[in-house]
Amino acid sequence: MFEIPVKWLVFILTVYLPFNIVVSMNNPLTRKTYIVQMDRSAKPEYFTSHLEWYSSKVQSVLSKPEIEGNADEEDRIIYSYETAFHGVAAKLNEEEAERLEEADGVVAIFPETKYQLHTTRSPMFLGLEPEDSASVWSEKLADHDVIVGVLDTGIWPESESFNDTGMTPVPTHWKGMCETGRGFQKHHCNKKIVGARVFYKGYEAVTGKINGQNEYKSPRDQDGHGTHTAATVAGSPVRGANLLGYAHGTARGMAPGARIAAYKVCWAGGCFSSDILSAVDRAVADGVNVLSISLGGGVSSYYRDSLSIAAFGSMEMGVFVSCSAGNAGPEPASLTNVSPWIATVGASTMDRDFPATAKLGTGRTISGVSLYKGRRTLSSRKKYPLVYMGGNSSSLDPSSLCLEGTLNPRVVAGKIVICERGISPRVQKGQVAKQAGAVGMILANTAANGEELVADCHLLPAVAVGEREGKLIKNYALTSRNATATLAFRGTSLGIRPSPVVAAFSSRGPNLLTLEILKPDIVAPGVNILAAWTGDLGPSNLPTDHRRVKFNILSGTSMSCPHVSGIAALLKARHPEWSPAAIKSALMTTAYVHDNTHHPLKDASAATPSTSFDHGAGHINPMRAQDPGLIYDLEPQDYFDFLCTQKLTPTELKVFGKYANRSCRHSLANPGDLNYPSISAVFPDDTSIKVLTLHRTVTNVGLPTSTYHVVVSPFEGATVKVEPEILKFTRKNQKLSYKIIFTTKTRQTMPEFGGLVWKDGAHKVRSPIAITWLTPLT
């Protein structure tokens, strides 16, 4: 997991992400992988199958007509898609791709894109107590009939988290299978792991054949990321779980009775869109109810984003799709996976920490965090020389970052070295310091990380400290001739206040693709999460780490996404009739926006209150989500009508309309009228427009007879009026509509945030509100 300083991050986000397309040399004859979307309904009758037709189309554009049955021609198509998406992935040169794009029946062509992974106590922190028979954990729930597809690096089946003792037979609707390969056989699947597949054809088309001796060309996970996310979703309870003594307790997934289907799409060199698309397509056909996807690849227009298109197809088939928001925070507009039919999940802290201290020669003790546990220890009675290789300048110094080859052993040997975060992984800095002979490390945050502390399982005694303390320690090392320090490790601490806090690394809004769709949708625990781990890699992820553990502690929106996926599985079990939109609505409208000190949620990067651009609707609250009172429901056609407001051409819209031959109903006056659980009012740059009206419809899923009253928070720049102010329901599943009228008082230079709450005495149905005034062009 690499860290990038702010000014470089901005450059990468603006220049690199939009062009994160896998390319070879700029030779137009070089073959690359393209995803070809076809109009399924356009197949001529004389073709016996869609694949035969697709193959014919590909064959017709080849630069050198190839003999039928030629192995090279067969190689051209590496995947066919049939469920959430229709078409093929094929190896074509640029000229062939251009010709194919013009052919009848071809809807769109997408170049191969590379995606990256967005890389206990959380059930208790979330209020999911198994001892409470009335809770969402109740065994009366048929959560064992819910199957969650996890697209990741595979799974380590021997982990106790995937024990199927006491589970009922695999649901009859399941059509998946256990693919075999090195280190993974049929018996590795069970009533918990009901399916396991691998997808590597797109990866190999770019990188060459996978070395089966260095990497498992099977569902077995040697990276650990996939095992961790799968166990977070639906791991069975494991008593006494811990990482080297830290976070000791019972580890369990969010939906411990649900099943897991592992789809391995990520390999040593990354994750590729054709493989991801094939996995989504296969998972929906297999019969998953929920898809958990902890990866992302930048933001592109809806019709150019193959994962967004596949997620749309999944939603049409009733599958809930949860994706990580990304780890590019705290920079604004750094989100990925922003489509409204996807649940976009940010990360927050829990009330558990792993305290450690750095005691300076001045007698001052600095608080930090660490997961260090090893043979090397530092004596609390001894003072060790402290060294910082950087200077007073604010410019980057490779030595201060402790990058490979930058530390002089003659300078740092026998000392505690101060390393700044950025560029390289945090644990790798410790390895560099250790190799140079340092006895310890103080890892100092920079402005990009603020006061957020992420604990790591370092290879030498190391303590991570916040930016303010880091500046103090660096100044002490630079100005004192005989600076000294010692480090101490305090184990596990619970009841941390305030919590939760929005993680600094969690990607932020606004959603520049569509300002009217507030993203992220929600935040969930994503900092210092304990879950199952691979047996093939040490807890630091470094090849030189020969320690082996059954559980590991990781941080990232990769960890928060499976929390939401698992809770969505619980809601699907409790309310099998609910649509993906209904489940997301329940999660969002019951989220909370205050921490355990009863103050507004804070942003770890600035220690100031976070906004809806940071936490979305708020922090997930699974206990309340099971009974939300009202929901904002959406059908696939509603999402299509939203796309009709996005200035897409008929050809571009066809990318989403192919499954049900959809057409625009023009039912939305503007994108903000989509019946979304959050509300984003965007005033155009025309200052003469002072009134904006948005519309919503709620469905009663609570008591048949109920009356809701509305409460709206005040805003400085606008008045907000709701009509009607009272909603009276007389039956279950009844729908009632209301409108929100925004009237500008004073245009604000920055967005304003608040909320709208419908209350009936038993429920509080909250929608976050963001009001943005676009700046007139001069």
Short mmCIF file of N, CA, C and O in Angstrom, two decimals, residues 238-290:
data_model
loop_
_atom_site.label_atom_id
_atom_site.label_comp_id
_atom_site.label_asym_id
_atom_site.label_seq_id
_atom_site.Cartn_x
_atom_site.Cartn_y
_atom_site.Cartn_z
N VAL A 238 -14.43 -16.92 15.50
CA VAL A 238 -13.21 -17.60 15.95
C VAL A 238 -12.79 -16.98 17.28
O VAL A 238 -12.41 -15.80 17.32
N ARG A 239 -12.87 -17.75 18.33
CA ARG A 239 -12.48 -17.24 19.66
C ARG A 239 -10.96 -17.18 19.77
O ARG A 239 -10.25 -17.99 19.20
N GLY A 240 -10.50 -16.19 20.52
CA GLY A 240 -9.06 -16.07 20.76
C GLY A 240 -8.27 -15.54 19.58
O GLY A 240 -7.04 -15.64 19.56
N ALA A 241 -8.94 -14.96 18.60
CA ALA A 241 -8.23 -14.40 17.45
C ALA A 241 -7.40 -13.20 17.89
O ALA A 241 -7.82 -12.42 18.75
N ASN A 242 -6.20 -13.05 17.31
CA ASN A 242 -5.35 -11.91 17.64
C ASN A 242 -4.22 -11.83 16.63
O ASN A 242 -3.98 -12.77 15.87
N LEU A 243 -3.52 -10.71 16.62
CA LEU A 243 -2.31 -10.55 15.84
C LEU A 243 -1.15 -10.35 16.81
O LEU A 243 -1.03 -9.28 17.42
N LEU A 244 -0.36 -11.38 17.00
CA LEU A 244 0.81 -11.31 17.88
C LEU A 244 0.43 -10.77 19.27
O LEU A 244 1.19 -10.02 19.88
N GLY A 245 -0.78 -11.13 19.72
CA GLY A 245 -1.25 -10.70 21.03
C GLY A 245 -2.10 -9.45 20.99
O GLY A 245 -2.80 -9.14 21.97
N TYR A 246 -2.07 -8.71 19.91
CA TYR A 246 -2.87 -7.48 19.79
C TYR A 246 -4.31 -7.83 19.39
O TYR A 246 -4.54 -8.80 18.65
N ALA A 247 -5.28 -7.03 19.84
CA ALA A 247 -6.70 -7.14 19.44
C ALA A 247 -7.28 -8.50 19.77
O ALA A 247 -8.09 -9.04 19.01
N HIS A 248 -6.91 -9.06 20.90
CA HIS A 248 -7.36 -10.39 21.29
C HIS A 248 -8.88 -10.39 21.52
O HIS A 248 -9.43 -9.52 22.19
N GLY A 249 -9.56 -11.38 20.96
CA GLY A 249 -11.01 -11.50 21.14
C GLY A 249 -11.59 -12.47 20.14
O GLY A 249 -10.88 -13.29 19.56
N THR A 250 -12.89 -12.37 19.92
CA THR A 250 -13.56 -13.24 18.95
C THR A 250 -13.69 -12.50 17.62
O THR A 250 -14.28 -11.43 17.56
N ALA A 251 -13.09 -13.07 16.58
CA ALA A 251 -13.21 -12.48 15.24
C ALA A 251 -14.40 -13.11 14.53
O ALA A 251 -14.56 -14.32 14.54
N ARG A 252 -15.25 -12.28 13.94
CA ARG A 252 -16.39 -12.80 13.18
C ARG A 252 -16.73 -11.80 12.09
O ARG A 252 -16.48 -10.59 12.21
N GLY A 253 -17.28 -12.31 11.02
CA GLY A 253 -17.70 -11.44 9.94
C GLY A 253 -18.99 -10.73 10.28
O GLY A 253 -19.64 -11.00 11.30
N MET A 254 -19.40 -9.82 9.42
CA MET A 254 -20.64 -9.09 9.63
C MET A 254 -21.85 -10.02 9.54
O MET A 254 -22.81 -9.87 10.27
N ALA A 255 -21.78 -10.97 8.60
CA ALA A 255 -22.88 -11.93 8.41
C ALA A 255 -22.29 -13.33 8.54
O ALA A 255 -22.04 -14.00 7.53
N PRO A 256 -22.06 -13.80 9.76
CA PRO A 256 -21.33 -15.06 9.95
C PRO A 256 -22.06 -16.29 9.43
O PRO A 256 -21.46 -17.34 9.26
N GLY A 257 -23.36 -16.17 9.15
CA GLY A 257 -24.09 -17.30 8.60
C GLY A 257 -24.20 -17.27 7.09
O GLY A 257 -24.70 -18.21 6.49
N ALA A 258 -23.71 -16.19 6.47
CA ALA A 258 -23.79 -16.10 5.01
C ALA A 258 -22.69 -16.94 4.37
O ALA A 258 -21.73 -17.34 5.01
N ARG A 259 -22.87 -17.19 3.08
CA ARG A 259 -21.87 -17.97 2.32
C ARG A 259 -20.95 -17.02 1.55
O ARG A 259 -21.31 -15.88 1.25
N ILE A 260 -19.77 -17.55 1.20
CA ILE A 260 -18.78 -16.77 0.47
C ILE A 260 -18.49 -17.46 -0.86
O ILE A 260 -18.29 -18.67 -0.90
N ALA A 261 -18.46 -16.68 -1.92
CA ALA A 261 -17.96 -17.15 -3.21
C ALA A 261 -16.78 -16.26 -3.58
O ALA A 261 -16.93 -15.03 -3.69
N ALA A 262 -15.60 -16.86 -3.73
CA ALA A 262 -14.38 -16.09 -3.98
C ALA A 262 -14.08 -16.06 -5.48
O ALA A 262 -14.00 -17.12 -6.12
N TYR A 263 -13.93 -14.85 -6.02
CA TYR A 263 -13.60 -14.68 -7.43
C TYR A 263 -12.24 -13.97 -7.50
O TYR A 263 -12.14 -12.78 -7.21
N LYS A 264 -11.22 -14.71 -7.85
CA LYS A 264 -9.86 -14.16 -7.85
C LYS A 264 -9.61 -13.40 -9.15
O LYS A 264 -9.50 -14.01 -10.22
N VAL A 265 -9.52 -12.08 -9.04
CA VAL A 265 -9.32 -11.22 -10.21
C VAL A 265 -8.03 -10.42 -10.11
O VAL A 265 -7.66 -9.75 -11.07
N CYS A 266 -7.38 -10.46 -8.97
CA CYS A 266 -6.18 -9.64 -8.75
C CYS A 266 -4.97 -10.55 -8.60
O CYS A 266 -5.00 -11.54 -7.87
N TRP A 267 -3.89 -10.15 -9.26
CA TRP A 267 -2.67 -10.95 -9.30
C TRP A 267 -1.50 -10.05 -8.89
O TRP A 267 -1.70 -8.89 -8.54
N ALA A 268 -0.29 -10.58 -8.95
CA ALA A 268 0.87 -9.83 -8.45
C ALA A 268 1.02 -8.48 -9.14
O ALA A 268 1.45 -7.50 -8.52
N GLY A 269 0.63 -8.40 -10.41
CA GLY A 269 0.78 -7.15 -11.16
C GLY A 269 -0.46 -6.30 -11.25
O GLY A 269 -0.49 -5.33 -12.00
N GLY A 270 -1.51 -6.63 -10.50
CA GLY A 270 -2.71 -5.80 -10.49
C GLY A 270 -3.96 -6.55 -10.90
O GLY A 270 -3.99 -7.78 -10.99
N CYS A 271 -5.03 -5.79 -11.16
CA CYS A 271 -6.35 -6.34 -11.48
C CYS A 271 -6.80 -5.68 -12.79
O CYS A 271 -6.73 -4.46 -12.89
N PHE A 272 -7.27 -6.46 -13.74
CA PHE A 272 -7.58 -5.92 -15.06
C PHE A 272 -9.08 -6.01 -15.37
O PHE A 272 -9.75 -6.97 -14.99
N SER A 273 -9.56 -4.98 -16.08
CA SER A 273 -11.00 -4.80 -16.23
C SER A 273 -11.69 -5.96 -16.93
O SER A 273 -12.81 -6.32 -16.58
N SER A 274 -11.03 -6.60 -17.92
CA SER A 274 -11.68 -7.71 -18.60
C SER A 274 -11.89 -8.88 -17.65
O SER A 274 -12.91 -9.58 -17.72
N ASP A 275 -10.93 -9.10 -16.74
CA ASP A 275 -11.07 -10.17 -15.74
C ASP A 275 -12.16 -9.82 -14.73
O ASP A 275 -12.97 -10.68 -14.35
N ILE A 276 -12.17 -8.56 -14.27
CA ILE A 276 -13.17 -8.12 -13.30
C ILE A 276 -14.58 -8.25 -13.90
O ILE A 276 -15.50 -8.75 -13.26
N LEU A 277 -14.70 -7.82 -15.15
CA LEU A 277 -16.01 -7.88 -15.82
C LEU A 277 -16.47 -9.32 -15.96
O LEU A 277 -17.65 -9.65 -15.73
N SER A 278 -15.54 -10.22 -16.32
CA SER A 278 -15.91 -11.63 -16.45
C SER A 278 -16.33 -12.21 -15.09
O SER A 278 -17.28 -12.99 -15.02
N ALA A 279 -15.65 -11.79 -14.02
CA ALA A 279 -15.99 -12.28 -12.68
C ALA A 279 -17.38 -11.79 -12.25
O ALA A 279 -18.17 -12.55 -11.69
N VAL A 280 -17.69 -10.52 -12.51
CA VAL A 280 -19.02 -9.98 -12.17
C VAL A 280 -20.09 -10.74 -12.96
O VAL A 280 -21.11 -11.18 -12.40
N ASP A 281 -19.85 -10.91 -14.24
CA ASP A 281 -20.81 -11.61 -15.09
C ASP A 281 -21.04 -13.04 -14.60
O ASP A 281 -22.18 -13.51 -14.49
N ARG A 282 -19.96 -13.72 -14.26
CA ARG A 282 -20.06 -15.11 -13.80
C ARG A 282 -20.73 -15.18 -12.43
O ARG A 282 -21.54 -16.07 -12.17
N ALA A 283 -20.39 -14.24 -11.54
CA ALA A 283 -20.95 -14.26 -10.19
C ALA A 283 -22.46 -14.09 -10.21
O ALA A 283 -23.19 -14.78 -9.48
N VAL A 284 -22.95 -13.18 -11.06
CA VAL A 284 -24.40 -12.97 -11.15
C VAL A 284 -25.07 -14.23 -11.70
O VAL A 284 -26.12 -14.67 -11.21
N ALA A 285 -24.45 -14.85 -12.70
CA ALA A 285 -25.00 -16.09 -13.25
C ALA A 285 -24.95 -17.22 -12.21
O ALA A 285 -25.85 -18.07 -12.16
N ASP A 286 -23.92 -17.22 -11.37
CA ASP A 286 -23.78 -18.24 -10.33
C ASP A 286 -24.88 -18.14 -9.27
O ASP A 286 -25.24 -19.13 -8.64
N GLY A 287 -25.36 -16.90 -9.05
CA GLY A 287 -26.45 -16.73 -8.09
C GLY A 287 -26.08 -15.98 -6.82
O GLY A 287 -26.75 -16.13 -5.79
N VAL A 288 -25.04 -15.10 -6.87
CA VAL A 288 -24.73 -14.30 -5.68
C VAL A 288 -25.84 -13.29 -5.42
O VAL A 288 -26.54 -12.86 -6.34
N ASN A 289 -26.00 -12.91 -4.17
CA ASN A 289 -26.98 -11.88 -3.79
C ASN A 289 -26.33 -10.52 -3.57
O ASN A 289 -26.97 -9.48 -3.70
N VAL A 290 -25.05 -10.56 -3.20
CA VAL A 290 -24.28 -9.35 -2.90
C VAL A 290 -22.92 -9.48 -3.56
O VAL A 290 -22.33 -10.57 -3.57
#
